[in-house]
Short mmCIF file of C-alpha atoms in Angstrom, two decimals:
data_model
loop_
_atom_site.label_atom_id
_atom_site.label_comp_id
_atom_site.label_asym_id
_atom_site.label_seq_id
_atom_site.Cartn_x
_atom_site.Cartn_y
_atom_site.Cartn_z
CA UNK V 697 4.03 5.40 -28.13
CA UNK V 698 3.80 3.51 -31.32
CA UNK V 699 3.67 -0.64 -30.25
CA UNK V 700 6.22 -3.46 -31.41
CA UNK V 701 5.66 -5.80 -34.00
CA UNK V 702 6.37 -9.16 -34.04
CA UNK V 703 5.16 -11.85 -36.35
CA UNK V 704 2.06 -10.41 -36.80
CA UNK V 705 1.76 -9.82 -33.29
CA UNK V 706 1.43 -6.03 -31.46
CA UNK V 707 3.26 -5.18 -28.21
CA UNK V 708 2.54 -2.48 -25.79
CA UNK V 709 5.98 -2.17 -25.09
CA UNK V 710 9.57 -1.97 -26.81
CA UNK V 711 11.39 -3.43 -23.42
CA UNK V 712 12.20 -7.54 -23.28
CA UNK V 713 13.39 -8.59 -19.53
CA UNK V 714 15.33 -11.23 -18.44
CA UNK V 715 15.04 -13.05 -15.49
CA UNK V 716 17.85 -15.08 -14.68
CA UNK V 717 20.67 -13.95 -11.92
CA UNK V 718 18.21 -11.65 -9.60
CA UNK V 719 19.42 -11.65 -6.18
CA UNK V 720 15.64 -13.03 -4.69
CA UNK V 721 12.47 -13.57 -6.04
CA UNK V 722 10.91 -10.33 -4.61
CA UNK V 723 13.31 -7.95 -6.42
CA UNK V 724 12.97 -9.63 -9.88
CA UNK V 725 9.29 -9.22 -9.24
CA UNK V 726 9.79 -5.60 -8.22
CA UNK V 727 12.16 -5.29 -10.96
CA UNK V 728 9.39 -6.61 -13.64
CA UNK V 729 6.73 -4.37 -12.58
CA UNK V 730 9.02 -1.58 -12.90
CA UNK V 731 10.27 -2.52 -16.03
CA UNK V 732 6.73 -3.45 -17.77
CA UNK V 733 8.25 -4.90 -20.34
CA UNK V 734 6.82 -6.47 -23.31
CA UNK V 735 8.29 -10.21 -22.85
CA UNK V 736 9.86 -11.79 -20.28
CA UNK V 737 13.17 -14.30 -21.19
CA UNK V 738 13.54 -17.88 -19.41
CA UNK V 739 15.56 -20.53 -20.05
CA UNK V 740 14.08 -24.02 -19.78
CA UNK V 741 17.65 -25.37 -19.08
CA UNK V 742 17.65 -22.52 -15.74
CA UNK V 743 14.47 -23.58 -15.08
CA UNK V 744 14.84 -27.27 -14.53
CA UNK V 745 18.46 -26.41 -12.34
CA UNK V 746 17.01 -24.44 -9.88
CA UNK V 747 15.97 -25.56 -6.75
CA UNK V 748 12.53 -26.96 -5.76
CA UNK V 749 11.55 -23.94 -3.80
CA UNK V 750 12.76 -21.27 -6.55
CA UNK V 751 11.39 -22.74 -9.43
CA UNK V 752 7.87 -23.08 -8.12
CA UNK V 753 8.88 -19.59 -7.13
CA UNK V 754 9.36 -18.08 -10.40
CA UNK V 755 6.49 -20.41 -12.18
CA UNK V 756 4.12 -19.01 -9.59
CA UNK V 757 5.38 -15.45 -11.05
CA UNK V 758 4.96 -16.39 -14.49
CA UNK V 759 1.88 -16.88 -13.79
CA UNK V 760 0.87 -14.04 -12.03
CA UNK V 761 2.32 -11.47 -14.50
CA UNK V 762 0.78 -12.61 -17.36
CA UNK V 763 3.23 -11.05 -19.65
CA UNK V 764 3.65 -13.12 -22.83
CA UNK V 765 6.96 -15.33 -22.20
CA UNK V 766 9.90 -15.42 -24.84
CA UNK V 767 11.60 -19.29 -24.25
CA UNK V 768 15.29 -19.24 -25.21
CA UNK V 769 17.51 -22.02 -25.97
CA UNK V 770 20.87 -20.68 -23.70
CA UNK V 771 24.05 -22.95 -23.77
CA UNK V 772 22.87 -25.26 -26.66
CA UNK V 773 26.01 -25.54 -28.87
CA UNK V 774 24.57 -28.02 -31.83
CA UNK V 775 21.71 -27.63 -34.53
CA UNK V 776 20.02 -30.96 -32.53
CA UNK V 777 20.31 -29.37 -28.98
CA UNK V 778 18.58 -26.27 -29.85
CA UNK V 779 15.85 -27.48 -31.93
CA UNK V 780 15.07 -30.39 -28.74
CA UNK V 781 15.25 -27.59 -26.37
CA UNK V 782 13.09 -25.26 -28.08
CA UNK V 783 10.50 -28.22 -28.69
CA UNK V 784 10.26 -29.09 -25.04
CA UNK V 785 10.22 -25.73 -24.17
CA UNK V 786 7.07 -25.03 -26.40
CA UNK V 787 5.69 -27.90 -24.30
CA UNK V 788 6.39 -26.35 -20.54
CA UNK V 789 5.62 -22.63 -21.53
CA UNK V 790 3.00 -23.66 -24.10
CA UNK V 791 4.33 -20.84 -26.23
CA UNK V 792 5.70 -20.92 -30.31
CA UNK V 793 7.89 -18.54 -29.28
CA UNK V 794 11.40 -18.93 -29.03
CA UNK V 795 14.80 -16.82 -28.66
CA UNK V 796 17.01 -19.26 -30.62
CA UNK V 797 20.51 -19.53 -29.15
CA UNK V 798 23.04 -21.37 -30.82
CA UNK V 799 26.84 -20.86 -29.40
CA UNK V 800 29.83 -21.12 -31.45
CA UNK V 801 32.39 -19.59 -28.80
CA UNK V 802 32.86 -20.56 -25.39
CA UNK V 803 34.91 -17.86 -24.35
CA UNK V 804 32.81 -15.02 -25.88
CA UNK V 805 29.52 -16.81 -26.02
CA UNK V 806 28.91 -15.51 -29.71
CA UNK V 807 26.41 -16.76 -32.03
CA UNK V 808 27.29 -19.46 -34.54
CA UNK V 809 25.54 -18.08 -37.52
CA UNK V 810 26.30 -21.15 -39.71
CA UNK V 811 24.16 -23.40 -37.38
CA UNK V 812 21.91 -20.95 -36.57
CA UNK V 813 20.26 -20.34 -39.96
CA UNK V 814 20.07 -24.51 -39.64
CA UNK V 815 18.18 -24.43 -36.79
CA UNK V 816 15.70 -20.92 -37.09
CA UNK V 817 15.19 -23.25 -40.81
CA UNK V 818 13.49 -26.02 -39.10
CA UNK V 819 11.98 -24.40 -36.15
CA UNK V 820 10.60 -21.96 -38.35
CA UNK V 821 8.89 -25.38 -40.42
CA UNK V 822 7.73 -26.44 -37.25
CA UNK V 823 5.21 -23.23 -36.68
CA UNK V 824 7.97 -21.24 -34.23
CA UNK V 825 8.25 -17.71 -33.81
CA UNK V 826 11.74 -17.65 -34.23
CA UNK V 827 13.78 -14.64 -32.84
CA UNK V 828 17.52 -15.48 -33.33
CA UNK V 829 20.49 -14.17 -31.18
CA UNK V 830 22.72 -13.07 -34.02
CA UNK V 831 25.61 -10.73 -34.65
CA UNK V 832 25.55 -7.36 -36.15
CA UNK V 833 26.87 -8.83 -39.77
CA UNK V 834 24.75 -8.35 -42.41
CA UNK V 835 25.31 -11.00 -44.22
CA UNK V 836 24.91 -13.54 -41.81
CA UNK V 837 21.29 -11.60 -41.04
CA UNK V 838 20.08 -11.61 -44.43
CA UNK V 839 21.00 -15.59 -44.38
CA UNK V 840 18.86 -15.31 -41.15
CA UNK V 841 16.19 -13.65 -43.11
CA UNK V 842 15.92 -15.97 -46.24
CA UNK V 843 15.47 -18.63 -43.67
CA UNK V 844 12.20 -17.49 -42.80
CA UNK V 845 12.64 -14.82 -39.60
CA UNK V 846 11.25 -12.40 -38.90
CA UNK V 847 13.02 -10.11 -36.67
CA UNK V 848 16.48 -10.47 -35.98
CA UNK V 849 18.37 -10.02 -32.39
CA UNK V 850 21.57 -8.50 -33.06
CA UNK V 851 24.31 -8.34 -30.24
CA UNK V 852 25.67 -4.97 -28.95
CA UNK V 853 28.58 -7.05 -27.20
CA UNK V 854 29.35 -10.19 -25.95
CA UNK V 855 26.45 -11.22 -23.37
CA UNK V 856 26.74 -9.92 -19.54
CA UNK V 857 30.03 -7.35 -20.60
CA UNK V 858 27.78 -4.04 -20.06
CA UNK V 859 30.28 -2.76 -22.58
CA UNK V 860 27.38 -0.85 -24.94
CA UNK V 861 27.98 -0.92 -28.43
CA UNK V 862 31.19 -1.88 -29.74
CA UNK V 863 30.73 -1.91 -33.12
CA UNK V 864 28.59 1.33 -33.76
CA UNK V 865 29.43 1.19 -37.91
CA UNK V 866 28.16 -2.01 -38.25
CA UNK V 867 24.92 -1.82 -36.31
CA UNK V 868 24.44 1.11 -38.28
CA UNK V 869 24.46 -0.40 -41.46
CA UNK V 870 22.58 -2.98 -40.48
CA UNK V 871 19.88 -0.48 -39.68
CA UNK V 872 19.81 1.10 -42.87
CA UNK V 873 20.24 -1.80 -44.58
CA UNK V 874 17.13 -3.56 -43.68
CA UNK V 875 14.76 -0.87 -42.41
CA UNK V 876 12.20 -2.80 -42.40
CA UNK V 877 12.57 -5.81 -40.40
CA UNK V 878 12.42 -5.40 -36.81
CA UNK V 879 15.78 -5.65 -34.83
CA UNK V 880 16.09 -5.86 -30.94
CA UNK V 881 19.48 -5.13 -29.44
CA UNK V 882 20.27 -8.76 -27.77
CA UNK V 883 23.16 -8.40 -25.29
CA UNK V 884 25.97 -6.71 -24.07
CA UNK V 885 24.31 -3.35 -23.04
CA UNK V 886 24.99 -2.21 -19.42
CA UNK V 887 23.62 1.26 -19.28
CA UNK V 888 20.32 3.11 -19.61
CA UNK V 889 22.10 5.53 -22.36
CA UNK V 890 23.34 2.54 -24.70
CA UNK V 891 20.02 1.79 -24.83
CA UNK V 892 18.68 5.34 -25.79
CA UNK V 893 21.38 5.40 -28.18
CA UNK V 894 20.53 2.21 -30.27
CA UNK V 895 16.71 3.36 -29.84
CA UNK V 896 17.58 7.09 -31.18
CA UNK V 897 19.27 5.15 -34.47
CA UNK V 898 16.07 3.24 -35.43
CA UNK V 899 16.24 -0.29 -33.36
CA UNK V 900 12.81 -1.74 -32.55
CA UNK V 901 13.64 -2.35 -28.93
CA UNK V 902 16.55 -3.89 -26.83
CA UNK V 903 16.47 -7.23 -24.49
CA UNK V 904 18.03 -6.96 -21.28
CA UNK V 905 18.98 -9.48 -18.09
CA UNK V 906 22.72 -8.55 -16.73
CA UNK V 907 22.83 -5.31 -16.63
CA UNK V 908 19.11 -5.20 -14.80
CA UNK V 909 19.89 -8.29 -12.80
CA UNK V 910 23.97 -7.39 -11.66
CA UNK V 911 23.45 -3.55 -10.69
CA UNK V 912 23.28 -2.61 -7.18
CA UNK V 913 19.59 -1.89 -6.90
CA UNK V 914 18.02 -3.88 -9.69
CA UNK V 915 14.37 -2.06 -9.33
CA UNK V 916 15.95 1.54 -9.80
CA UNK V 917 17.40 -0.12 -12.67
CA UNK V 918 14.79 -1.21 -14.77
CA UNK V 919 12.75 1.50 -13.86
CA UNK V 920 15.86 3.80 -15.45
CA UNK V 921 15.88 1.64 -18.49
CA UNK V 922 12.44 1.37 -19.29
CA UNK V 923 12.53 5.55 -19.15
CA UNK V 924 15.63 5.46 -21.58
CA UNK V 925 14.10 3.09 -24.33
CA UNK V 926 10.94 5.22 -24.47
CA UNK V 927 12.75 8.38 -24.53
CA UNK V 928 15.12 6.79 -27.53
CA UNK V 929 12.25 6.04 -29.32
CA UNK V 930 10.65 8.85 -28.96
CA UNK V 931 13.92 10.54 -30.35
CA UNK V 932 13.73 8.55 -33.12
CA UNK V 933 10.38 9.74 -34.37
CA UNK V 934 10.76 12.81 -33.51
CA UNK V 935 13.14 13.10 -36.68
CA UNK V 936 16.43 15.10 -35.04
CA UNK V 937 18.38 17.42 -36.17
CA UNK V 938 21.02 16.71 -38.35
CA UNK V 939 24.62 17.85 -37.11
CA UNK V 940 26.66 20.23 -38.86
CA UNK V 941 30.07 21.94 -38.82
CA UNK V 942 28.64 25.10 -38.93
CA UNK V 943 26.69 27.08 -36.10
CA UNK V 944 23.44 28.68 -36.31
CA UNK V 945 21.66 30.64 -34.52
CA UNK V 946 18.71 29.67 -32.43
CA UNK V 947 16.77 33.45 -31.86
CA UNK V 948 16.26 35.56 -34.33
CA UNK V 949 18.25 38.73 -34.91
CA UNK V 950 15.05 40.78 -35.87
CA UNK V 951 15.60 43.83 -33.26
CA UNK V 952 18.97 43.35 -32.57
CA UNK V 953 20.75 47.05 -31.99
CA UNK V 954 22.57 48.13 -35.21
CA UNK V 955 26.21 48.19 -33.57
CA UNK V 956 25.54 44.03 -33.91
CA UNK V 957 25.42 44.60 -37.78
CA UNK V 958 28.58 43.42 -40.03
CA UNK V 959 28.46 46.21 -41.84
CA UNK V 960 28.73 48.65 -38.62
#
């Protein structure tokens, strides 16, 4: 399978995990290793509210995974919060990377696009690897764009619904419109087919935590969406058909008895 591209930067795989919500320590490592995905998401803010014994839990597993880590600036609702938090968090993780959340709705959680080009402006100055949570308007990732991104993180639906793709159009468009600047699904999908869907359309890969995380058996879980990312990718290059209204025949009709002929 053809590797992701990031900034310059090639990844083995087209999968970004999560690792927030898990119900123990042991199944989010379980969960990771059958996942293998490219990056692993953590939140500094998580981080430094968990519990003594957890957190040196999961920094002893960031360690011993050695995946590359992808920071991200969760629940940061001003330009200021999000550019301090990704800052420190380049200090803890020692990474440039940095998922850049910026909030503009409580009740939905979605992306404040006006404050968000602010801030991927300035981090972006400041040497990160910015990949912004964004919606699927194309205008507001163009804006993204001209601020110096790279790649673009494009919700499916609001974060931790597990409703798939709700607006199929505009995702759409937004694939065709930029085709090519790399664009990972960020949020909202809940089953292994929404991702193989956005994967058969074009996307670059798809970041997941809820809908890995929440389902019954975690493990089975990523295992089942690691297999339908690949498989959606593999769709996509492998050019499909294109529908039509009209049947056609898959065999031949060489040697077919002459009572099957129309003019019989």
């Amino acid at each position: 399978m053809d590797g992701l591209h990031l900034y310059g930067e090639q990844f083995d795989g087209r999968l970004l995990l999560g690792t927030a919500g898990y119900p123990t320590l042991d199944i989010l490592h379980q969960s990771v290793q059958a996942a293998k995905p490219a990056m692993i998401t953590v939140a500094l803010r998580r981080q430094g509210a968990m519990d003594a014994a957890h957190g040196e839990g999961l920094w002893a597993l960031l360690r011993q995974w050695q995946i590359p880590l992808l920071p991200n600036t969760a629940g940061c609702l001003s330009v200021q919060e999000a550019v301090t938090t990704a800052q420190m968090a380049r200090e803890v993780f020692e990474t440039d990377w940095i998922k850049l959340e910026l909030i503009g709705d409580d009740a939905t959680l979605q992306p404040d696009v006006f404050q968000l080009c602010e801030a991927a402006e300035i981090l972006i100055r400041d040497g990160f690897k910015v990949l912004p949570y964004c919606t699927e308007d194309l205008i507001a990732c163009r804006r993204l764009l001209d601020a110096g991104c790279q790649a673009l993180m494009p919700w499916a639906a609001p974060i931790g619904t597990g409703l798939g793709v709700v607006h199929e159009y505009a995702l759409k468009v937004l694939r065709e419109r930029l085709p090519d600047v790399p664009l990972l699904i960020d949020a909202g999908l809940g089953l292994p087919s929404h991702a193989a869907a956005v994967m058969e359309w074009g996307y670059d890969g798809v970041l997941l935590n809820s809908a890995v995380s929440r389902s019954g058996n975690p493990v089975l879980m990523a295992q089942a969406f690691a297999q339908a990312t690949a498989a959606g990718r593999a769709a996509f290059a492998a050019e499909p058909m294109v529908p039509s209204s009209q049947t056609r025949a898959s065999t031949p009709t060489v040697g077919q008895p002459f009572w099957h002929s129309e003019d019989y």
